[in-house]
Amino acid sequence: GNSCLPSVGPAAVSAASSSCPAVTSLGGLGDGCASALTSLAACVYEVDEESAPSMAGALVAARRLAGSDEGLPSPCPAAAETIGAMDEGNDVLSGNSFAFLFPVVRAALAGGRNVPGCEAALAVLDRHARLLSSDDDDGAASVLGPLRKDMASAVLGLLRHDRAISFADPTPAEALVSCYGTAEGGPALRAPEIAPLLGEGGALGT
C-alpha cells in the first residue's frame, strides 16, 4: 500500500535533499537517502515504477526551493515527467499519492516562468482539489484536507505572475474555487484554511 507516503515522505525528501555535512561526508549515506526516496516513490502505484527516479528527483528539486518564491529550474526534466505522469489520462491519484507528490505541483506553479512539460500542473491540482468536496467514501478528502491551505496558496502565488493568463482549462480562478469546495454535510472551512485569501497577497486583501 501507499498509506505511509504522507507521513514518511517528508522525512525521506528532507534527508535526500540535505546538504548537512553528516550526510555529505559519510560515504554512501547520501546515496542511501536518495535510494530510499526512490523506493518510496515506487509506492505511488498509479504511476509506472520506471518513473520513480524522476519523481524522487523532482521532490528533491522542489524541497530545495522550500521557503522561497522561486520556481523550478527551467527546464526540469524530472518535474516534467512527474507532472506528465500525474496528468496521464486526466485521472486522479489516491489521496496518499497526491499528498506525497504535491510539493512538485506547488513548485511547478511557483515563480514567474513556465517550466516546459509542467503546463498541466494547475489542472492536476484542480482535479485533486475537487476531491475536497467529494462525497466518495475513499478517504481522499480526509488526507487532502490538511493541504487545502497550501493548494490555495500555490494558486494565489501563480496569480501574482503574468504567466497565470496562459492557464485556461482550468483558469487559476476556477482552481481557487475548487480549493474551497466542501462536501455537503461536511465540516465547515476553518480560519487557517481561508487565511491565504486575506491580507495584501490574498484574493480578498486590500
PDB file of C-alpha atoms in Angstrom:
ATOM      1  CA  GLY A   1       0.000   0.000   0.000  1.00  0.00           C
ATOM      2  CA  ASN A   2       0.916   3.659  -0.030  1.00  0.00           C
ATOM      3  CA  SER A   3      -0.561   4.734   3.304  1.00  0.00           C
ATOM      4  CA  CYS A   4       2.908   5.585   4.631  1.00  0.00           C
ATOM      5  CA  LEU A   5       3.625   8.189   1.943  1.00  0.00           C
ATOM      6  CA  PRO A   6       2.212  11.308   3.641  1.00  0.00           C
ATOM      7  CA  SER A   7       3.901  10.533   6.966  1.00  0.00           C
ATOM      8  CA  VAL A   8       7.248   9.086   5.855  1.00  0.00           C
ATOM      9  CA  GLY A   9       7.630  11.027   2.612  1.00  0.00           C
ATOM     10  CA  PRO A  10       8.602  14.455   4.009  1.00  0.00           C
ATOM     11  CA  ALA A  11      11.388  12.984   6.154  1.00  0.00           C
ATOM     12  CA  ALA A  12      12.731  10.961   3.233  1.00  0.00           C
ATOM     13  CA  VAL A  13      12.689  14.001   0.940  1.00  0.00           C
ATOM     14  CA  SER A  14      14.411  16.118   3.575  1.00  0.00           C
ATOM     15  CA  ALA A  15      17.160  13.526   4.040  1.00  0.00           C
ATOM     16  CA  ALA A  16      17.704  13.068   0.296  1.00  0.00           C
ATOM     17  CA  SER A  17      17.981  16.821  -0.281  1.00  0.00           C
ATOM     18  CA  SER A  18      20.085  17.574   2.785  1.00  0.00           C
ATOM     19  CA  SER A  19      23.389  19.413   2.485  1.00  0.00           C
ATOM     20  CA  CYS A  20      24.256  18.562   6.074  1.00  0.00           C
ATOM     21  CA  PRO A  21      27.929  17.586   6.423  1.00  0.00           C
ATOM     22  CA  ALA A  22      26.873  14.431   8.249  1.00  0.00           C
ATOM     23  CA  VAL A  23      25.141  13.305   5.068  1.00  0.00           C
ATOM     24  CA  THR A  24      27.636  14.582   2.521  1.00  0.00           C
ATOM     25  CA  SER A  25      30.804  13.485   4.312  1.00  0.00           C
ATOM     26  CA  LEU A  26      29.841   9.930   5.192  1.00  0.00           C
ATOM     27  CA  GLY A  27      30.457   7.726   2.221  1.00  0.00           C
ATOM     28  CA  GLY A  28      27.311   6.183   0.822  1.00  0.00           C
ATOM     29  CA  LEU A  29      24.877   7.883   3.199  1.00  0.00           C
ATOM     30  CA  GLY A  30      23.737  10.423   0.630  1.00  0.00           C
ATOM     31  CA  ASP A  31      23.283   7.698  -1.964  1.00  0.00           C
ATOM     32  CA  GLY A  32      21.367   5.643   0.571  1.00  0.00           C
ATOM     33  CA  CYS A  33      18.981   8.529   1.255  1.00  0.00           C
ATOM     34  CA  ALA A  34      18.406   9.012  -2.464  1.00  0.00           C
ATOM     35  CA  SER A  35      17.812   5.295  -2.944  1.00  0.00           C
ATOM     36  CA  ALA A  36      15.345   5.221  -0.056  1.00  0.00           C
ATOM     37  CA  LEU A  37      13.367   8.095  -1.559  1.00  0.00           C
ATOM     38  CA  THR A  38      13.292   6.382  -4.951  1.00  0.00           C
ATOM     39  CA  SER A  39      11.975   3.211  -3.332  1.00  0.00           C
ATOM     40  CA  LEU A  40       9.311   5.243  -1.574  1.00  0.00           C
ATOM     41  CA  ALA A  41       8.340   6.925  -4.850  1.00  0.00           C
ATOM     42  CA  ALA A  42       7.804   3.479  -6.345  1.00  0.00           C
ATOM     43  CA  CYS A  43       4.912   3.117  -3.878  1.00  0.00           C
ATOM     44  CA  VAL A  44       2.926   5.633  -5.936  1.00  0.00           C
ATOM     45  CA  TYR A  45       1.117   2.745  -7.547  1.00  0.00           C
ATOM     46  CA  GLU A  46      -0.819   4.874 -10.045  1.00  0.00           C
ATOM     47  CA  VAL A  47       2.427   5.806 -11.820  1.00  0.00           C
ATOM     48  CA  ASP A  48       4.733   3.419 -13.652  1.00  0.00           C
ATOM     49  CA  GLU A  49       7.551   2.322 -11.356  1.00  0.00           C
ATOM     50  CA  GLU A  50      10.076   3.353 -14.011  1.00  0.00           C
ATOM     51  CA  SER A  51       9.231   6.977 -13.193  1.00  0.00           C
ATOM     52  CA  ALA A  52      10.248   6.567  -9.543  1.00  0.00           C
ATOM     53  CA  PRO A  53      13.752   8.072 -10.022  1.00  0.00           C
ATOM     54  CA  SER A  54      12.236  11.116 -11.736  1.00  0.00           C
ATOM     55  CA  MET A  55       9.630  11.544  -9.013  1.00  0.00           C
ATOM     56  CA  ALA A  56      12.378  11.385  -6.398  1.00  0.00           C
ATOM     57  CA  GLY A  57      14.493  13.898  -8.296  1.00  0.00           C
ATOM     58  CA  ALA A  58      11.552  16.268  -8.705  1.00  0.00           C
ATOM     59  CA  LEU A  59      10.750  16.071  -4.994  1.00  0.00           C
ATOM     60  CA  VAL A  60      14.353  16.930  -4.125  1.00  0.00           C
ATOM     61  CA  ALA A  61      14.320  19.873  -6.554  1.00  0.00           C
ATOM     62  CA  ALA A  62      11.076  21.129  -5.024  1.00  0.00           C
ATOM     63  CA  ARG A  63      12.379  20.697  -1.473  1.00  0.00           C
ATOM     64  CA  ARG A  64      15.393  22.863  -2.191  1.00  0.00           C
ATOM     65  CA  LEU A  65      13.043  25.702  -3.124  1.00  0.00           C
ATOM     66  CA  ALA A  66      11.078  25.490   0.133  1.00  0.00           C
ATOM     67  CA  GLY A  67      10.607  28.849   1.802  1.00  0.00           C
ATOM     68  CA  SER A  68      11.384  30.862  -1.318  1.00  0.00           C
ATOM     69  CA  ASP A  69       9.275  32.351  -4.107  1.00  0.00           C
ATOM     70  CA  GLU A  70      11.498  30.873  -6.786  1.00  0.00           C
ATOM     71  CA  GLY A  71      10.228  28.351  -9.279  1.00  0.00           C
ATOM     72  CA  LEU A  72      11.813  25.194 -10.567  1.00  0.00           C
ATOM     73  CA  PRO A  73      14.836  25.448 -12.842  1.00  0.00           C
ATOM     74  CA  SER A  74      13.837  25.552 -16.481  1.00  0.00           C
ATOM     75  CA  PRO A  75      13.977  23.014 -17.944  1.00  0.00           C
ATOM     76  CA  CYS A  76      13.456  20.435 -15.194  1.00  0.00           C
ATOM     77  CA  PRO A  77      13.036  17.026 -16.863  1.00  0.00           C
ATOM     78  CA  ALA A  78      12.328  15.222 -13.587  1.00  0.00           C
ATOM     79  CA  ALA A  79       9.443  17.555 -12.752  1.00  0.00           C
ATOM     80  CA  ALA A  80       8.128  17.419 -16.318  1.00  0.00           C
ATOM     81  CA  GLU A  81       7.996  13.620 -16.227  1.00  0.00           C
ATOM     82  CA  THR A  82       6.346  13.677 -12.796  1.00  0.00           C
ATOM     83  CA  ILE A  83       3.645  16.182 -13.766  1.00  0.00           C
ATOM     84  CA  GLY A  84       3.053  14.328 -17.023  1.00  0.00           C
ATOM     85  CA  ALA A  85       2.606  11.050 -15.170  1.00  0.00           C
ATOM     86  CA  MET A  86       0.177  12.648 -12.715  1.00  0.00           C
ATOM     87  CA  ASP A  87      -1.819  14.118 -15.586  1.00  0.00           C
ATOM     88  CA  GLU A  88      -1.943  10.970 -17.686  1.00  0.00           C
ATOM     89  CA  GLY A  89      -5.489  10.025 -18.542  1.00  0.00           C
ATOM     90  CA  ASN A  90      -6.882  13.101 -16.765  1.00  0.00           C
ATOM     91  CA  ASP A  91      -7.324  10.848 -13.763  1.00  0.00           C
ATOM     92  CA  VAL A  92      -6.799  11.440 -10.057  1.00  0.00           C
ATOM     93  CA  LEU A  93      -4.301   9.789  -7.754  1.00  0.00           C
ATOM     94  CA  SER A  94      -5.163   8.421  -4.359  1.00  0.00           C
ATOM     95  CA  GLY A  95      -5.036  10.982  -1.561  1.00  0.00           C
ATOM     96  CA  ASN A  96      -1.813   9.483  -0.213  1.00  0.00           C
ATOM     97  CA  SER A  97      -0.053   9.577  -3.573  1.00  0.00           C
ATOM     98  CA  PHE A  98      -1.087  13.152  -4.303  1.00  0.00           C
ATOM     99  CA  ALA A  99      -0.088  14.352  -0.842  1.00  0.00           C
ATOM    100  CA  PHE A 100       3.358  12.818  -1.425  1.00  0.00           C
ATOM    101  CA  LEU A 101       3.832  14.458  -4.839  1.00  0.00           C
ATOM    102  CA  PHE A 102       2.078  17.757  -4.119  1.00  0.00           C
ATOM    103  CA  PRO A 103       5.374  19.624  -3.465  1.00  0.00           C
ATOM    104  CA  VAL A 104       6.261  19.067  -7.138  1.00  0.00           C
ATOM    105  CA  VAL A 105       2.932  20.533  -8.269  1.00  0.00           C
ATOM    106  CA  ARG A 106       3.383  23.521  -5.962  1.00  0.00           C
ATOM    107  CA  ALA A 107       6.939  24.130  -7.199  1.00  0.00           C
ATOM    108  CA  ALA A 108       5.810  23.905 -10.834  1.00  0.00           C
ATOM    109  CA  LEU A 109       3.302  26.713 -10.184  1.00  0.00           C
ATOM    110  CA  ALA A 110       5.797  28.923  -8.356  1.00  0.00           C
ATOM    111  CA  GLY A 111       7.935  31.598  -9.932  1.00  0.00           C
ATOM    112  CA  GLY A 112       7.477  33.766 -12.983  1.00  0.00           C
ATOM    113  CA  ARG A 113       8.450  31.399 -15.767  1.00  0.00           C
ATOM    114  CA  ASN A 114       6.827  28.361 -17.290  1.00  0.00           C
ATOM    115  CA  VAL A 115       8.700  25.081 -16.963  1.00  0.00           C
ATOM    116  CA  PRO A 116       8.468  23.004 -20.167  1.00  0.00           C
ATOM    117  CA  GLY A 117       6.444  19.856 -19.608  1.00  0.00           C
ATOM    118  CA  CYS A 118       4.775  21.175 -16.439  1.00  0.00           C
ATOM    119  CA  GLU A 119       1.903  23.006 -18.111  1.00  0.00           C
ATOM    120  CA  ALA A 120      -0.618  20.554 -16.641  1.00  0.00           C
ATOM    121  CA  ALA A 121       0.328  21.354 -13.032  1.00  0.00           C
ATOM    122  CA  LEU A 122      -2.715  23.558 -12.419  1.00  0.00           C
ATOM    123  CA  ALA A 123      -5.096  21.024 -13.971  1.00  0.00           C
ATOM    124  CA  VAL A 124      -3.625  18.314 -11.737  1.00  0.00           C
ATOM    125  CA  LEU A 125      -4.099  20.499  -8.658  1.00  0.00           C
ATOM    126  CA  ASP A 126      -7.668  21.370  -9.671  1.00  0.00           C
ATOM    127  CA  ARG A 127      -8.732  17.743 -10.170  1.00  0.00           C
ATOM    128  CA  HIS A 128      -7.443  16.785  -6.756  1.00  0.00           C
ATOM    129  CA  ALA A 129      -8.815  19.895  -5.039  1.00  0.00           C
ATOM    130  CA  ARG A 130     -12.261  18.832  -6.216  1.00  0.00           C
ATOM    131  CA  LEU A 131     -11.923  15.724  -4.067  1.00  0.00           C
ATOM    132  CA  LEU A 132     -12.230  18.006  -1.047  1.00  0.00           C
ATOM    133  CA  SER A 133     -15.916  18.439  -1.865  1.00  0.00           C
ATOM    134  CA  SER A 134     -16.485  14.853  -2.931  1.00  0.00           C
ATOM    135  CA  ASP A 135     -18.913  12.580  -1.113  1.00  0.00           C
ATOM    136  CA  ASP A 136     -16.977   9.467  -2.126  1.00  0.00           C
ATOM    137  CA  ASP A 137     -16.036   7.462   0.927  1.00  0.00           C
ATOM    138  CA  ASP A 138     -12.491   6.615  -0.130  1.00  0.00           C
ATOM    139  CA  GLY A 139     -10.729   8.721   2.473  1.00  0.00           C
ATOM    140  CA  ALA A 140      -9.209  11.130  -0.076  1.00  0.00           C
ATOM    141  CA  ALA A 141     -10.889  14.200   1.393  1.00  0.00           C
ATOM    142  CA  SER A 142      -9.524  13.496   4.860  1.00  0.00           C
ATOM    143  CA  VAL A 143      -5.996  13.026   3.510  1.00  0.00           C
ATOM    144  CA  LEU A 144      -6.129  16.125   1.304  1.00  0.00           C
ATOM    145  CA  GLY A 145      -7.893  18.346   3.837  1.00  0.00           C
ATOM    146  CA  PRO A 146      -4.636  19.447   5.513  1.00  0.00           C
ATOM    147  CA  LEU A 147      -3.352  20.510   2.074  1.00  0.00           C
ATOM    148  CA  ARG A 148      -6.262  22.873   1.327  1.00  0.00           C
ATOM    149  CA  LYS A 149      -4.403  25.956   2.579  1.00  0.00           C
ATOM    150  CA  ASP A 150      -1.218  25.061   0.691  1.00  0.00           C
ATOM    151  CA  MET A 151      -3.118  24.337  -2.531  1.00  0.00           C
ATOM    152  CA  ALA A 152      -4.873  27.701  -2.326  1.00  0.00           C
ATOM    153  CA  SER A 153      -1.574  29.447  -1.568  1.00  0.00           C
ATOM    154  CA  ALA A 154       0.001  27.826  -4.630  1.00  0.00           C
ATOM    155  CA  VAL A 155      -2.782  29.147  -6.877  1.00  0.00           C
ATOM    156  CA  LEU A 156      -2.614  32.623  -5.342  1.00  0.00           C
ATOM    157  CA  GLY A 157       1.146  32.600  -5.860  1.00  0.00           C
ATOM    158  CA  LEU A 158       0.616  31.789  -9.536  1.00  0.00           C
ATOM    159  CA  LEU A 159      -1.830  34.697  -9.866  1.00  0.00           C
ATOM    160  CA  ARG A 160       0.954  37.117  -8.908  1.00  0.00           C
ATOM    161  CA  HIS A 161       2.738  36.403 -12.172  1.00  0.00           C
ATOM    162  CA  ASP A 162       1.876  37.285 -15.749  1.00  0.00           C
ATOM    163  CA  ARG A 163       2.121  33.667 -16.800  1.00  0.00           C
ATOM    164  CA  ALA A 164      -1.139  32.986 -14.945  1.00  0.00           C
ATOM    165  CA  ILE A 165      -3.023  34.120 -18.067  1.00  0.00           C
ATOM    166  CA  SER A 166      -1.588  31.168 -20.001  1.00  0.00           C
ATOM    167  CA  PHE A 167      -3.697  28.742 -17.954  1.00  0.00           C
ATOM    168  CA  ALA A 168      -7.189  28.332 -19.399  1.00  0.00           C
ATOM    169  CA  ASP A 169      -8.541  24.881 -18.526  1.00  0.00           C
ATOM    170  CA  PRO A 170      -8.910  25.468 -15.663  1.00  0.00           C
ATOM    171  CA  THR A 171      -8.128  29.109 -15.057  1.00  0.00           C
ATOM    172  CA  PRO A 172      -6.391  29.951 -11.772  1.00  0.00           C
ATOM    173  CA  ALA A 173      -9.656  31.476 -10.516  1.00  0.00           C
ATOM    174  CA  GLU A 174     -11.524  28.235 -11.211  1.00  0.00           C
ATOM    175  CA  ALA A 175      -8.827  26.222  -9.458  1.00  0.00           C
ATOM    176  CA  LEU A 176      -9.033  28.538  -6.457  1.00  0.00           C
ATOM    177  CA  VAL A 177     -12.782  27.923  -6.226  1.00  0.00           C
ATOM    178  CA  SER A 178     -12.098  24.171  -6.286  1.00  0.00           C
ATOM    179  CA  CYS A 179      -9.710  24.559  -3.362  1.00  0.00           C
ATOM    180  CA  TYR A 180     -12.544  25.886  -1.217  1.00  0.00           C
ATOM    181  CA  GLY A 181     -15.243  23.386  -2.079  1.00  0.00           C
ATOM    182  CA  THR A 182     -16.721  21.372   0.789  1.00  0.00           C
ATOM    183  CA  ALA A 183     -18.794  18.221   0.820  1.00  0.00           C
ATOM    184  CA  GLU A 184     -22.478  18.563   1.681  1.00  0.00           C
ATOM    185  CA  GLY A 185     -22.789  17.992   5.392  1.00  0.00           C
ATOM    186  CA  GLY A 186     -19.017  18.055   5.783  1.00  0.00           C
ATOM    187  CA  PRO A 187     -17.039  20.238   8.166  1.00  0.00           C
ATOM    188  CA  ALA A 188     -17.071  23.977   7.599  1.00  0.00           C
ATOM    189  CA  LEU A 189     -13.960  25.800   6.456  1.00  0.00           C
ATOM    190  CA  ARG A 190     -11.636  26.736   9.292  1.00  0.00           C
ATOM    191  CA  ALA A 191      -9.999  30.127   9.761  1.00  0.00           C
ATOM    192  CA  PRO A 192      -6.461  28.892   8.922  1.00  0.00           C
ATOM    193  CA  GLU A 193      -7.764  27.442   5.651  1.00  0.00           C
ATOM    194  CA  ILE A 194      -9.107  30.772   4.425  1.00  0.00           C
ATOM    195  CA  ALA A 195      -6.109  32.737   5.670  1.00  0.00           C
ATOM    196  CA  PRO A 196      -4.421  32.750   2.212  1.00  0.00           C
ATOM    197  CA  LEU A 197      -7.387  34.746   0.871  1.00  0.00           C
ATOM    198  CA  LEU A 198      -6.800  37.564   3.338  1.00  0.00           C
ATOM    199  CA  GLY A 199      -4.115  40.215   3.583  1.00  0.00           C
ATOM    200  CA  GLU A 200      -2.261  42.001   0.810  1.00  0.00           C
ATOM    201  CA  GLY A 201      -1.402  38.830  -1.062  1.00  0.00           C
ATOM    202  CA  GLY A 202      -4.864  37.318  -0.895  1.00  0.00           C
ATOM    203  CA  ALA A 203      -7.800  37.486  -3.252  1.00  0.00           C
ATOM    204  CA  LEU A 204      -9.819  39.390  -0.638  1.00  0.00           C
ATOM    205  CA  GLY A 205      -6.976  41.629   0.500  1.00  0.00           C
ATOM    206  CA  THR A 206      -6.889  45.355   0.171  1.00  0.00           C
TER     207      THR A 206
END
